[in-house]
Structure formats: structure tokens, C-alpha cells
Amino acid sequence: MGTTELPSAAATPSIEAVNDFVIKFANVNGSGSASANELFAKAILRMGVPVSPRNIFPSNIQGLPTWYEVRVSEAGHMGRRGGTDMMVAMNPQTWDADVAELAPGGYLFYDSTRALPPSKFREDVHVIGMPLTEICNAVYHDPRQRQLFKNIVYVGALAILLGIEPEVVEKLLGEQYRGKERLLASNVQALHLGCDFAREHLQASVGLQVRRADRVGNRIFVDGNSAAALGCVYGGATVAAWYPITPSSSVAEAFQKYCAKFRVDPATGQNRFAIVQAEDELASIGMVVGAGWNGARAFTATSGPGISLMTEFIGLAYFAEIPVTLINVQRGGPSTGMPTRTQQADILCCAYASHGDTKHVLLFPEDPHECFEHAAAALDLADRLQTPVFLMTDLDIGMNQRLCAPFEWDETRAYDRGKVMTAEELEAGRDFGRYKDVDGDGIPWRTLPGTHPTKGSFFTRGTTRDAYARYSERGPDYVYNMERLLKKFATAATLVPQPVLRPAAQATELGVIYFGSTTPAMHEALEALEARGIHLDAMRLRAFPFPESVVQFLAGHRQVFVVEQNRDAQMRSLLINELDVDPARLVRVLHFDGTPITARFVTDAIAAHVAA
């Protein structure tokens, strides 16, 4: 067996970096590569070096191209950097585009079993060929095994080339296949096939190296959907109704798993939860509204198309003032759009969901840690405000594993149920007007079904009524309710997670606003911009309605960039609409091709505007 190394790139400077590079795997969906690529990323993580992997996959079951990008960053950058230093090109269909993506001086690793013409290569990249198919055909006879183990073989070869300790990979395999010795042995065999071949035949020098570090600390490695599901358990949710839709389905699946652990009575074995896979999105939100009306903490998980279908029920919950939590894992739209790509393009449709004058609370988590925290907070806010609350995550956060701070679980945590009138208060003669503002915060008192045999009852309706829930189409009654809902929304601005301010190193008239999954790339971009002499005060939004601090931030800067992942600058529109900001002062920085935004994109976009 030999290695192909075409053409020579001796005249091209090699990219050299330790614990700071981007490697991308180009595979075919359904080939079994995902678990091998994840194994590669976790091995680097086990060596104490932070990684940030992203799986870019198609919306069909198998056959189409898929990519897995691993950002290795000892400095701890969790966002996409932009650019590729090493390409593991395992898909002939995307070969040309994959090779073109490599940075000059980068490395191309490929299966050299079948010879390729020199025209298929670039003179400014370093080519490392390994006959993966030939190796696997010589050892394995089953076609499926040949395909699956080829992935493990290249992980072994890369471990040697990049300085990843094979013992770490082997230990991870042992954990993955604990109790399945036959599978473990065959995977370890494939790993050593790759390691041994690389030691004996791949003499090419690779300037990208992994060295042991201690930069992970006590952080955990988890995806946002699992974190949000666990946050719902922590926040007291006992009811979930959902309909499968990418990329949110794993929220409900994870909630089922966590409920089996935390929501089963240890004495009786009875479940203390209800999870329903409804026949469609309309049914699921209807069930959640009904559960919320009945006093249960309930949520649904969906994505943009599901929100579109749910809007009438969302309007009912808003006007009848029923607690509901919706987890929206955003994807590319409109319509079916790009089901397996990420965007932040549901902001306006969720902020104003349903017809008529409606406004809803939105929470914007930056990572899985805040998915956990904000999911629990959303359930509290829904009860406290008696209204729908949206947790606005997206595919990038939801389906990709990320290093984040560990979750804090307080067994003594008390749920904020808001203004719920008790039987004792009713019996004592306390006045109960279901839609009456008695405290000046716009939030009325409510009762739960069955609270008192004769007192505290009211008719729940989606039509207009007076402060005592009696049907009324009188103008003053309608205006009272609508203005009270606005007052409640203003109260919400004081209760939601507040923005995070990151001041510049020196005084500046320039600011930048960002939110959600743009955060890690934004942090790196701010450092790069400062190195170029461009200083910006930065504010990360964590919720809508906007607190007063957002107004002050905008007022304190001549120009503010708004960074978001959609075509129409939806967050910018929301700021203008809600805060009456001069549009000329808000500069769009928009990224919407479905891939997560990169630090280089943000840096170049802002630097170009400042230079102009």
C-alpha cells in the first residue's frame, strides 16, 4: 500500500498552529461518519483543549452531502472562525467545492485508493492521501462494515498526524461500547489500522498539532435542546405536547428521558408527567393552552412552520391570559425553507404572533447553559405574567454540542406561580375580578379550576369582556383590557433577563447589539476589531420587551451595529418599532445563508463600514 501526494506544495508556506485551527470533514449522509467525527472532537476535548463542533447536514435521510466542522481553540473561542485549515475530503460529489474552501497552505486528507488527475488538486495546499477503501477491503468482508470502519480508520490516522493521543480515543470507544465487547474490539481494531498506517506510510509533515492543555475546566459538553429539556424539568414542567419537526424534536425526546428519571414517584412507580405527541402543531398548542389554564406548567417545542400554525391558539392564550411556554428552535425559512440550517428569522413572527394587537415575551439564550436557565425562567414568567413566553433558540445552539458552564440545580428553588387567589382568600371575601388590575402592574389575579365550590369562578373566552370576565363589546371595556395588557408588557421588561453590557477599552461613539447564537462569534470579532483599532461598546440582548437599559445604550451612541442571522434585519426592525429609534443610526450586519455566522464575517463587515 502506498500514499498519493499530488501535487507538490513545497513552495507554499504551511499553516502551522498548535491548539488553534479548523478541520472540516466532508462526508455522505448516512455513511456512519457522524459518530466517528464526534469521537474525533471529543478526543481533543479530553486532552484539555476546547473544541466547538458543528454538524451541517441535509434534510433527507441519506445520500446527500454532510459536513462536520471542528473549531479547535485553546483560547476558548466557541463561535465559527471562518475558513478551513484541513479538509478531510470523503465525498467525491463535493470534492471541487471542498478543495476550493481550503486556505492556502492548508492540508487536504483524502482516500487515495482511486487515483485522481492532478487537475483535481491545488498547488497551494498540502495533499495527504491514504488508501482507506483498500485498507478496509483487505480486512473486512461485509460492505457495511467496510463503510463504517473506514471512518474510524481515518480518525486513527488523523490522531497520529495531529498529535492526538490514541489512548484517549480508545478510552472514548470503551465508554461508548461498554458492555458490547464485540463492537468495542472491532472499533479498536479499525482505530489501530489507521494509527499504524499513518506511522509507517504518512511522512507528510502536518503543521496543525494538538497538545495537552488544561483549558476546559469544569465546563460541560452538551447540546441546547437537551439543556432546554432539562431546564423545563427544573422549572417545574409536567406537561409537554409536541409534533415532530426539525430541529426541535429532540427537545421533547430529551424531556421524556429526564422525566423518566426525575418525574416518577419512587414509592408507587407512577408517572408525574404527561407527554403527548399530537397529530399536528395545532393540537399540540391547544393541549398546552388547556394544561396551562388548568394550572399545570406546560410547554411545546417546535420551529418556524409550527409557530405559523399555532398563531390562533397563541392569540387566545395572550388575550385570555393563560400561561404557555413555547420553545422555538429556529431554522431557515420561509415555508419549509432549509429545515437543517440555522437562522434567527422568527423574531417578528413570534414577537407579534396572532392577529390583532399582540406582543409576546421572547428570551434569547446564548448557549446551552442559558437554554437551561431560560427554559426554567420562561415557565416562571409565563405563570407570573399569565401569557405565552417564547424561548428563542436555533439549530446552531439546539443541535450542536457546546462547552458551557455547568448547570446549577437548587433543590430548594421555589416556583413563581404569580397571582393565584386561594380558597381562603376567596372565603374571606376578597374581591376577584379576573381581568382587573389591582396592583398597577397590569397583571390581574386568577384562580385555578376547582379552587372554591362557589366563588372565584369565571368564564374563559377569546372575546372581549369587562374586568370581571363578563362578555362585553363596550369600547371602554375593550380599551381598558388592551391598555392593561400594554401595562403588563411594560412590567415584563423589568422581569425578563436583562442585557449584558461589554464596554470598549476606550470611549467610543460606536456600539453593537447582538443576541443568541451570534454571541460566541461576536466576542471573537470584538477582539479582532479592537486589534484593528476599532472600539465598540457591545450589548447582548437577552429578552424582549426591551428594558430601559437598551434605550440608554442606543441614546449613548452615534451609530449602533445590529448583528443578526436573517435577511430583513428583524431585530433592528423591532428596536425601531418599539423604541422609536432613528433608523439611520442602526446599521445592519446580516448573515443568512443558513450556516452559523463567523467571527471573520462580523469583523470584516463592521471594519468595512467604519472604513467607508
Coordinates of C-alpha atoms in Angstrom, one line a residue:
M1 CA 0.0 0.0 0.0
G2 CA 1.2 3.5 -0.8
T3 CA 0.3 7.1 -0.4
T4 CA -0.5 9.7 -3.1
E5 CA 0.8 13.1 -2.6
L6 CA -0.1 15.3 -5.5
P7 CA 0.8 17.9 -6.5
S8 CA 3.9 19.1 -4.6
A9 CA 3.2 22.1 -2.4
A10 CA 6.8 22.6 -1.3
A11 CA 6.8 26.2 -2.3
T12 CA 3.7 27.0 -0.3
P13 CA 4.1 28.0 3.3
S14 CA 2.4 25.5 5.6
I15 CA -0.3 26.6 8.0
E16 CA 1.3 25.9 11.4
A17 CA -0.7 26.1 14.6
V18 CA -0.9 24.4 18.0
N19 CA -4.4 24.0 19.5
D20 CA -5.8 26.7 17.2
F21 CA -7.2 25.5 13.8
V22 CA -10.3 24.5 11.9
I23 CA -10.7 21.0 10.5
K24 CA -13.7 20.1 8.3
F25 CA -15.0 16.6 7.4
A26 CA -16.8 16.3 4.1
N27 CA -18.9 13.1 4.2
V28 CA -22.1 11.5 2.8
N29 CA -25.2 11.5 5.0
G30 CA -26.0 8.0 6.2
S31 CA -22.4 6.7 6.0
G32 CA -21.9 6.5 9.7
S33 CA -19.4 9.3 9.8
A34 CA -21.2 11.5 12.4
S35 CA -20.3 9.3 15.3
A36 CA -16.6 9.0 14.2
N37 CA -16.3 12.7 13.7
E38 CA -17.8 13.4 17.1
L39 CA -15.3 10.9 18.5
F40 CA -12.5 12.9 17.0
A41 CA -13.8 16.2 18.6
K42 CA -14.3 14.6 22.0
A43 CA -10.8 13.2 22.0
I44 CA -9.3 16.7 21.6
L45 CA -11.6 17.9 24.4
R46 CA -10.4 15.1 26.6
M47 CA -6.9 16.4 26.1
G48 CA -8.0 19.6 27.8
V49 CA -8.3 21.7 24.6
P50 CA -11.7 23.4 24.0
V51 CA -13.5 22.5 20.7
S52 CA -16.6 23.7 19.1
P53 CA -18.1 21.3 16.6
R54 CA -20.9 22.0 14.1
N55 CA -22.8 19.4 12.1
I56 CA -24.0 20.6 8.8
F57 CA -26.4 18.0 7.4
P58 CA -29.1 17.7 4.8
S59 CA -32.8 17.2 5.5
N60 CA -33.1 13.8 3.8
I61 CA -32.3 10.5 5.4
Q62 CA -29.2 9.6 3.4
G63 CA -27.2 10.1 0.2
L64 CA -26.7 13.9 0.3
P65 CA -23.5 15.7 1.4
T66 CA -22.9 16.4 5.0
W67 CA -20.1 18.3 6.8
Y68 CA -18.7 18.3 10.3
E69 CA -16.6 21.3 11.2
V70 CA -14.4 21.3 14.4
R71 CA -13.1 24.5 15.7
V72 CA -10.0 23.8 18.0
S73 CA -9.3 26.8 20.2
E74 CA -7.2 26.8 23.3
A75 CA -8.2 30.4 23.7
G76 CA -11.8 29.1 24.2
H77 CA -13.5 30.7 21.1
M78 CA -16.8 28.8 20.6
G79 CA -18.0 30.5 17.5
R80 CA -17.2 29.7 13.9
R81 CA -14.0 31.4 12.9
G82 CA -14.4 31.2 9.1
G83 CA -12.0 29.4 6.8
T84 CA -10.7 25.8 6.8
D85 CA -7.2 24.7 7.7
M86 CA -7.6 21.0 7.0
M87 CA -10.2 19.2 4.9
V88 CA -10.9 15.5 5.2
A89 CA -12.5 15.1 1.8
M90 CA -14.5 11.8 1.8
N91 CA -17.3 12.8 -0.6
P92 CA -16.5 12.8 -4.4
Q93 CA -19.7 14.8 -5.1
T94 CA -18.4 17.9 -3.2
W95 CA -14.7 17.4 -3.9
D96 CA -14.2 20.6 -6.0
A97 CA -16.0 22.9 -3.6
D98 CA -14.3 21.3 -0.6
V99 CA -10.9 21.6 -2.0
A100 CA -11.6 25.2 -3.0
E101 CA -12.6 26.0 0.6
L102 CA -9.1 25.3 2.0
A103 CA -6.9 28.2 3.0
P104 CA -3.6 28.4 1.1
G105 CA -1.0 26.3 3.0
G106 CA -3.8 24.1 4.4
Y107 CA -4.0 20.3 4.3
L108 CA -6.1 18.0 2.2
F109 CA -6.6 14.5 3.5
Y110 CA -8.4 12.1 1.2
D111 CA -8.9 8.4 0.2
S112 CA -6.3 7.7 -2.4
T113 CA -7.4 4.2 -3.3
R114 CA -8.7 5.5 -6.6
A115 CA -6.2 7.7 -8.5
L116 CA -7.3 11.3 -9.2
P117 CA -5.9 13.5 -12.0
P118 CA -3.6 16.4 -11.0
S119 CA -6.3 18.9 -12.1
K120 CA -8.3 17.8 -9.0
F121 CA -5.7 19.3 -6.7
R122 CA -4.3 22.7 -5.8
E123 CA -0.7 23.6 -5.9
D124 CA -1.0 25.8 -2.8
V125 CA -2.3 23.1 -0.4
H126 CA -0.6 20.0 1.1
V127 CA -2.1 16.7 0.0
I128 CA -2.1 13.6 2.2
G129 CA -3.5 10.6 0.5
M130 CA -4.4 7.3 2.3
P131 CA -5.9 4.3 0.6
L132 CA -8.7 3.9 3.1
T133 CA -11.0 1.8 0.9
E134 CA -8.1 -0.5 0.0
I135 CA -7.2 -1.0 3.7
C136 CA -10.8 -1.7 4.8
N137 CA -11.5 -4.1 1.8
A138 CA -8.4 -6.1 2.8
V139 CA -9.6 -6.5 6.4
Y140 CA -13.4 -6.5 6.3
H141 CA -15.7 -8.5 4.1
D142 CA -19.1 -7.1 4.9
P143 CA -19.9 -4.0 2.8
R144 CA -21.5 -2.1 5.6
Q145 CA -18.5 -2.8 7.9
R146 CA -16.2 -1.5 5.3
Q147 CA -18.0 1.7 5.1
L148 CA -18.5 2.2 8.9
F149 CA -15.0 1.3 9.9
K150 CA -13.4 3.5 7.2
N151 CA -14.5 6.4 9.3
I152 CA -12.7 5.0 12.4
V153 CA -9.6 4.2 10.4
Y154 CA -9.3 7.9 9.3
V155 CA -9.8 9.0 12.9
G156 CA -6.8 6.8 13.8
A157 CA -4.7 8.3 11.1
L158 CA -5.6 11.8 12.0
A159 CA -4.7 11.1 15.6
I160 CA -1.1 10.3 14.6
L161 CA -0.9 13.2 12.1
L162 CA -2.2 15.8 14.6
G163 CA -0.7 14.6 17.8
I164 CA -4.0 13.3 19.4
E165 CA -3.2 10.5 21.9
P166 CA -4.7 7.2 20.5
E167 CA -5.2 6.1 24.1
V168 CA -7.7 8.9 24.6
V169 CA -9.7 7.8 21.5
E170 CA -9.5 4.2 22.7
K171 CA -10.9 5.1 26.1
L172 CA -13.8 7.0 24.5
L173 CA -14.6 3.9 22.4
G174 CA -14.5 1.9 25.6
E175 CA -17.1 4.2 27.2
Q176 CA -19.3 4.2 24.1
Y177 CA -19.3 0.4 23.7
R178 CA -19.3 -0.6 27.4
G179 CA -20.9 -4.0 27.7
K180 CA -20.6 -4.5 23.9
E181 CA -17.2 -6.1 23.8
R182 CA -17.6 -7.4 20.2
L183 CA -18.3 -4.0 18.9
L184 CA -15.6 -2.5 21.0
A185 CA -13.0 -4.9 19.7
S186 CA -13.8 -4.2 16.1
N187 CA -13.7 -0.4 16.5
V188 CA -10.4 -0.6 18.4
Q189 CA -9.0 -2.7 15.6
A190 CA -10.1 -0.1 13.0
L191 CA -8.6 2.7 15.1
H192 CA -5.2 0.9 15.2
L193 CA -5.3 0.2 11.5
G194 CA -5.4 3.9 10.9
C195 CA -2.7 4.7 13.5
D196 CA -0.3 2.0 12.3
F197 CA -0.7 3.0 8.6
A198 CA -0.1 6.7 9.4
R199 CA 3.1 5.9 11.4
E200 CA 4.5 3.7 8.7
H201 CA 3.5 5.5 5.5
L202 CA 2.4 9.1 6.0
Q203 CA 5.6 11.0 6.3
A204 CA 4.0 14.3 5.3
S205 CA 4.5 16.9 8.0
V206 CA 1.3 18.5 9.3
G207 CA 1.8 21.8 11.0
L208 CA -1.5 21.6 12.8
Q209 CA -1.0 20.0 16.2
V210 CA -2.9 19.2 19.3
R211 CA -1.0 19.5 22.6
R212 CA -2.4 18.7 26.1
A213 CA -3.7 21.7 27.9
D214 CA -5.9 22.5 30.9
R215 CA -8.4 24.9 29.4
V216 CA -11.7 23.0 29.7
G217 CA -12.0 23.3 33.5
N218 CA -15.4 22.3 34.9
R219 CA -17.4 23.1 31.8
I220 CA -19.8 20.6 30.4
F221 CA -20.3 19.5 26.7
V222 CA -24.0 19.5 25.8
D223 CA -26.4 20.5 23.1
G224 CA -29.0 23.2 23.6
N225 CA -32.1 21.0 23.1
S226 CA -31.1 18.7 25.9
A227 CA -30.3 21.6 28.1
A228 CA -33.7 23.3 27.4
A229 CA -35.5 20.0 28.2
L230 CA -33.7 19.6 31.5
G231 CA -34.4 23.3 32.2
C232 CA -38.1 22.5 31.8
V233 CA -37.9 19.7 34.3
Y234 CA -36.0 22.1 36.7
G235 CA -38.6 24.8 36.1
G236 CA -41.5 22.5 37.1
A237 CA -43.0 21.5 33.7
T238 CA -45.2 18.4 34.0
V239 CA -46.9 18.6 30.6
A240 CA -45.4 18.6 27.1
A241 CA -47.4 18.4 23.8
W242 CA -45.5 18.4 20.5
Y243 CA -45.4 17.4 16.9
P244 CA -42.1 16.3 15.4
I245 CA -40.3 19.0 13.4
T246 CA -36.6 19.6 12.7
P247 CA -34.7 20.9 14.6
S248 CA -36.8 20.8 17.8
S249 CA -37.8 17.2 18.1
S250 CA -35.0 16.2 20.4
V251 CA -36.3 18.7 23.0
A252 CA -39.4 16.5 23.6
E253 CA -37.4 13.3 23.4
A254 CA -34.9 14.6 26.0
F255 CA -37.7 15.8 28.2
Q256 CA -39.2 12.2 28.1
K257 CA -35.8 10.9 29.2
Y258 CA -35.4 13.3 32.0
C259 CA -38.9 12.9 33.2
A260 CA -38.4 9.1 33.4
K261 CA -35.5 9.9 35.9
F262 CA -37.0 12.9 37.8
R263 CA -40.8 12.7 37.4
V264 CA -41.6 9.2 38.5
D265 CA -43.0 8.6 42.1
P266 CA -40.3 6.4 43.7
A267 CA -42.9 4.9 46.1
T268 CA -45.6 4.0 43.5
G269 CA -43.8 4.0 40.2
Q270 CA -46.4 6.3 38.8
N271 CA -45.5 8.9 36.3
R272 CA -46.0 12.5 37.4
F273 CA -45.9 13.9 33.9
A274 CA -47.8 13.8 30.6
I275 CA -46.1 13.9 27.2
V276 CA -48.3 13.8 24.1
Q277 CA -47.1 13.6 20.5
A278 CA -50.1 15.3 19.0
E279 CA -51.5 14.8 15.5
D280 CA -50.3 18.2 14.4
E281 CA -49.0 21.6 15.7
L282 CA -52.5 23.0 16.2
A283 CA -53.4 20.1 18.5
S284 CA -50.2 20.3 20.5
I285 CA -50.5 24.0 21.3
G286 CA -54.2 23.5 22.1
M287 CA -53.3 20.8 24.7
V288 CA -50.6 23.1 26.2
V289 CA -53.1 26.0 26.5
G290 CA -55.6 23.7 28.2
A291 CA -53.0 22.4 30.6
G292 CA -51.8 25.9 31.4
W293 CA -55.4 27.1 32.0
N294 CA -55.8 24.1 34.4
G295 CA -52.7 25.1 36.5
A296 CA -50.1 22.8 35.0
R297 CA -46.7 24.1 33.9
A298 CA -46.8 23.1 30.2
F299 CA -44.7 23.7 27.1
T300 CA -44.4 22.8 23.4
A301 CA -41.3 22.6 21.3
T302 CA -41.4 23.5 17.6
S303 CA -39.8 25.5 14.8
G304 CA -40.9 28.3 12.5
P305 CA -43.5 26.4 10.4
G306 CA -45.1 25.2 13.7
I307 CA -45.3 28.7 15.1
S308 CA -47.2 29.7 11.9
L309 CA -49.8 27.0 12.5
M310 CA -50.1 27.8 16.2
T311 CA -50.8 31.5 16.0
E312 CA -54.6 31.4 16.6
F313 CA -54.1 29.5 19.9
I314 CA -51.2 31.8 20.8
G315 CA -53.6 34.8 20.4
L316 CA -56.2 33.0 22.6
A317 CA -53.6 32.4 25.3
Y318 CA -52.5 36.1 25.1
F319 CA -56.0 37.5 25.3
A320 CA -57.4 35.0 27.8
E321 CA -54.2 35.4 29.7
I322 CA -53.1 31.7 30.1
P323 CA -49.5 30.7 30.9
V324 CA -47.9 28.9 27.9
T325 CA -44.2 28.3 27.2
L326 CA -43.1 27.7 23.6
I327 CA -39.6 26.6 22.7
N328 CA -38.8 27.7 19.1
V329 CA -35.7 26.1 17.7
Q330 CA -35.4 28.4 14.7
R331 CA -34.4 27.1 11.2
G332 CA -34.1 28.5 7.7
G333 CA -37.4 29.8 6.2
P334 CA -39.8 30.9 4.9
S335 CA -42.2 28.0 4.3
T336 CA -40.2 24.7 4.5
G337 CA -37.1 26.7 3.8
M338 CA -33.9 25.0 4.9
P339 CA -35.0 22.5 7.7
T340 CA -31.5 21.6 8.7
R341 CA -29.9 25.1 8.5
T342 CA -29.8 27.8 11.2
Q343 CA -31.3 31.3 11.3
Q344 CA -32.7 33.9 13.6
A345 CA -35.6 34.7 11.4
D346 CA -38.7 34.1 13.6
I347 CA -38.2 37.2 15.7
L348 CA -41.0 39.3 14.3
C349 CA -43.5 36.4 13.8
C350 CA -43.1 35.4 17.4
A351 CA -43.0 38.9 18.9
Y352 CA -46.3 39.8 17.3
A353 CA -47.8 36.2 16.8
S354 CA -51.5 36.1 16.0
H355 CA -53.9 38.7 14.6
G356 CA -54.8 42.0 16.2
D357 CA -52.6 43.9 18.7
T358 CA -50.5 41.3 20.4
K359 CA -47.0 41.4 21.9
H360 CA -45.2 38.4 23.4
V361 CA -42.2 37.9 25.7
L362 CA -39.1 36.4 23.9
L363 CA -36.0 35.1 25.6
F364 CA -32.7 34.8 23.7
P365 CA -30.2 32.3 25.2
E366 CA -26.6 32.4 24.0
D367 CA -25.6 28.8 24.7
P368 CA -26.9 25.5 26.3
H369 CA -26.3 26.9 29.8
E370 CA -28.7 29.7 29.1
C371 CA -31.1 27.3 27.4
F372 CA -31.3 25.5 30.7
E373 CA -31.7 28.7 32.7
H374 CA -34.1 30.5 30.3
A375 CA -36.3 27.4 30.0
A376 CA -36.9 27.4 33.7
A377 CA -37.3 31.2 33.7
A378 CA -39.8 31.0 30.9
L379 CA -42.1 28.8 32.9
D380 CA -41.9 31.2 35.8
L381 CA -42.5 34.2 33.6
A382 CA -45.5 32.5 31.9
D383 CA -47.1 32.0 35.3
R384 CA -46.1 35.4 36.7
L385 CA -47.3 37.3 33.6
Q386 CA -50.2 34.9 32.6
T387 CA -49.1 34.9 29.0
P388 CA -47.2 33.0 26.3
V389 CA -43.4 33.1 26.6
F390 CA -41.1 32.1 23.8
L391 CA -37.7 30.6 24.3
M392 CA -35.9 31.6 21.0
T393 CA -33.1 29.2 20.4
D394 CA -32.0 27.9 17.0
L395 CA -30.5 24.9 15.2
D396 CA -26.9 26.0 15.9
I397 CA -27.4 26.1 19.7
G398 CA -30.0 23.4 19.8
M399 CA -28.5 20.5 17.8
N400 CA -24.7 21.2 18.3
Q401 CA -22.8 20.2 21.4
R402 CA -21.1 23.2 23.1
L403 CA -18.8 23.7 26.0
C404 CA -20.6 25.8 28.6
A405 CA -20.8 26.5 32.3
P406 CA -22.3 23.6 34.4
F407 CA -26.0 23.9 35.3
E408 CA -26.9 25.0 38.8
W409 CA -29.6 22.8 40.4
D410 CA -31.1 24.2 43.5
E411 CA -33.3 21.7 45.3
T412 CA -34.9 24.4 47.3
R413 CA -35.9 26.5 44.3
A414 CA -39.5 27.8 44.6
Y415 CA -41.6 28.2 41.5
D416 CA -43.1 31.7 40.9
R417 CA -46.7 31.0 40.3
G418 CA -47.7 34.6 40.2
K419 CA -51.0 36.0 41.4
V420 CA -53.1 32.9 42.1
M421 CA -56.0 33.6 44.6
T422 CA -56.6 30.8 47.1
A423 CA -59.8 29.4 48.5
E424 CA -59.0 31.0 51.9
E425 CA -58.8 34.5 50.3
L426 CA -62.0 34.0 48.4
E427 CA -63.7 32.7 51.5
A428 CA -62.6 35.8 53.4
G429 CA -64.4 37.9 50.8
R430 CA -61.6 39.2 48.7
D431 CA -62.8 40.9 45.6
F432 CA -62.0 38.8 42.5
G433 CA -62.0 40.4 39.1
R434 CA -60.3 38.0 36.7
Y435 CA -59.1 40.8 34.4
K436 CA -58.9 43.6 36.9
D437 CA -55.6 45.5 37.5
V438 CA -55.5 46.0 41.3
D439 CA -51.7 46.5 41.8
G440 CA -50.9 48.9 38.9
D441 CA -48.6 46.4 37.1
G442 CA -51.3 45.3 34.6
I443 CA -51.3 41.7 35.9
P444 CA -54.7 40.5 37.2
W445 CA -55.4 37.8 39.8
R446 CA -56.5 34.4 38.6
T447 CA -57.9 31.3 40.2
L448 CA -57.4 27.7 39.2
P449 CA -60.3 25.3 38.4
G450 CA -61.8 23.8 41.5
T451 CA -60.3 26.4 43.9
H452 CA -63.6 27.1 45.6
P453 CA -67.1 25.4 45.3
T454 CA -68.9 28.7 44.8
K455 CA -66.5 31.6 44.5
G456 CA -63.7 32.6 42.1
S457 CA -65.2 31.1 39.0
F458 CA -65.1 32.9 35.7
F459 CA -65.8 32.3 32.0
T460 CA -62.6 31.9 29.9
R461 CA -63.2 33.4 26.5
G462 CA -61.3 34.8 23.5
T463 CA -63.9 37.5 23.0
T464 CA -63.9 40.9 24.7
R465 CA -65.1 41.2 28.3
D466 CA -65.0 43.5 31.3
A467 CA -62.7 43.4 34.3
Y468 CA -64.9 40.7 35.8
A469 CA -64.7 38.4 32.8
R470 CA -68.3 39.2 31.7
Y471 CA -68.9 39.4 28.0
S472 CA -68.8 43.0 26.8
E473 CA -68.3 44.8 23.5
R474 CA -68.3 48.2 25.1
G475 CA -65.5 50.3 23.9
P476 CA -64.3 51.4 27.3
D477 CA -64.1 47.8 28.5
Y478 CA -62.1 46.8 25.4
V479 CA -59.7 49.8 25.8
Y480 CA -59.3 49.1 29.5
N481 CA -58.2 45.5 28.7
M482 CA -55.9 46.4 25.9
E483 CA -54.2 49.2 27.8
R484 CA -53.8 46.9 30.8
L485 CA -52.1 44.3 28.6
L486 CA -49.6 47.0 27.5
K487 CA -49.0 47.9 31.1
K488 CA -48.4 44.2 31.8
F489 CA -45.9 44.1 28.9
A490 CA -44.1 47.1 30.5
T491 CA -43.9 45.1 33.7
A492 CA -42.4 42.2 31.8
A493 CA -39.5 44.4 30.7
T494 CA -38.4 44.6 34.4
L495 CA -38.8 40.8 35.0
V496 CA -37.1 39.3 31.9
P497 CA -33.3 38.5 31.8
Q498 CA -31.5 41.8 31.5
P499 CA -29.0 42.7 28.7
V500 CA -25.3 42.1 29.2
L501 CA -23.0 45.1 28.6
R502 CA -19.5 44.7 27.4
P503 CA -17.8 48.2 27.3
A504 CA -15.0 49.0 25.0
A505 CA -11.5 49.6 26.2
Q506 CA -11.8 53.3 25.5
A507 CA -14.6 55.8 25.0
T508 CA -16.4 55.4 21.7
E509 CA -19.4 56.7 19.8
L510 CA -19.9 53.3 18.2
G511 CA -22.0 50.4 19.7
V512 CA -23.1 46.9 18.6
I513 CA -26.1 44.9 19.6
Y514 CA -26.3 41.2 19.2
F515 CA -28.1 38.2 20.7
G516 CA -28.5 34.4 20.9
S517 CA -26.2 32.2 18.8
T518 CA -24.3 35.2 17.3
T519 CA -22.6 35.7 20.7
P520 CA -19.5 33.5 20.5
A521 CA -18.6 34.8 17.1
M522 CA -19.3 38.3 18.2
H523 CA -16.9 38.0 21.2
E524 CA -14.1 36.9 19.0
A525 CA -14.9 39.7 16.4
L526 CA -14.8 42.3 19.1
E527 CA -11.3 41.3 20.0
A528 CA -10.2 41.3 16.3
L529 CA -11.8 44.7 15.8
E530 CA -10.0 46.1 18.8
A531 CA -6.8 44.8 17.4
R532 CA -7.5 46.9 14.3
G533 CA -8.2 50.0 16.4
I534 CA -11.9 49.8 16.1
H535 CA -13.6 50.1 19.5
L536 CA -17.2 49.3 20.1
D537 CA -19.4 49.2 23.2
A538 CA -21.3 45.9 23.0
M539 CA -24.7 44.9 24.3
R540 CA -26.1 41.4 24.2
L541 CA -29.9 41.3 24.3
R542 CA -31.4 38.5 26.3
A543 CA -35.1 39.3 26.0
F544 CA -37.9 41.2 24.5
P545 CA -39.6 43.5 25.7
F546 CA -36.5 45.7 25.8
P547 CA -35.6 47.0 29.3
E548 CA -34.7 50.7 29.8
S549 CA -31.0 49.9 29.6
V550 CA -31.4 49.3 25.9
V551 CA -32.9 52.7 25.4
Q552 CA -30.0 54.3 27.3
F553 CA -27.5 52.3 25.2
L554 CA -28.9 53.4 22.0
A555 CA -29.1 57.0 23.1
G556 CA -25.5 56.9 24.2
H557 CA -24.0 56.0 20.7
R558 CA -24.0 57.9 17.4
Q559 CA -24.2 54.6 15.5
V560 CA -25.1 51.1 16.6
F561 CA -24.5 47.9 14.5
V562 CA -27.2 45.3 14.9
V563 CA -25.8 41.8 14.1
E564 CA -28.3 39.1 13.3
Q565 CA -28.9 36.0 11.2
N566 CA -31.8 36.9 8.9
R567 CA -32.3 38.8 5.6
D568 CA -34.7 41.5 6.8
A569 CA -32.9 42.8 9.9
Q570 CA -35.8 41.7 12.1
M571 CA -34.2 42.7 15.5
R572 CA -33.3 46.1 14.0
S573 CA -37.0 46.5 12.9
L574 CA -38.1 45.5 16.4
L575 CA -35.9 48.1 18.0
I576 CA -37.1 50.8 15.7
N577 CA -40.7 49.9 16.1
E578 CA -40.7 49.6 19.9
L579 CA -38.2 52.3 20.8
D580 CA -38.8 54.9 18.1
V581 CA -35.1 54.9 17.2
D582 CA -33.9 56.8 14.1
P583 CA -33.3 54.0 11.6
A584 CA -30.2 55.8 10.2
R585 CA -28.4 55.2 13.5
L586 CA -28.9 51.4 13.3
V587 CA -26.5 49.7 10.9
R588 CA -27.5 46.2 9.6
V589 CA -24.9 43.4 9.8
L590 CA -26.8 40.4 8.3
H591 CA -25.8 36.8 7.7
F592 CA -28.4 34.4 6.4
D593 CA -27.0 31.6 4.2
G594 CA -28.1 29.0 6.8
T595 CA -24.6 28.4 8.2
P596 CA -23.7 29.8 11.6
I597 CA -22.2 33.3 11.5
T598 CA -18.4 33.6 11.7
A599 CA -16.1 35.9 13.5
R600 CA -14.4 36.8 10.3
F601 CA -17.6 37.8 8.6
V602 CA -18.6 40.1 11.5
T603 CA -15.1 41.6 11.7
D604 CA -14.9 42.3 8.0
A605 CA -18.5 43.7 7.8
I606 CA -18.0 46.2 10.6
A607 CA -14.5 47.2 9.6
A608 CA -15.6 47.9 6.0
H609 CA -18.4 50.1 7.3
V610 CA -16.2 52.0 9.6
A611 CA -13.6 52.5 6.9
A612 CA -16.3 53.8 4.5

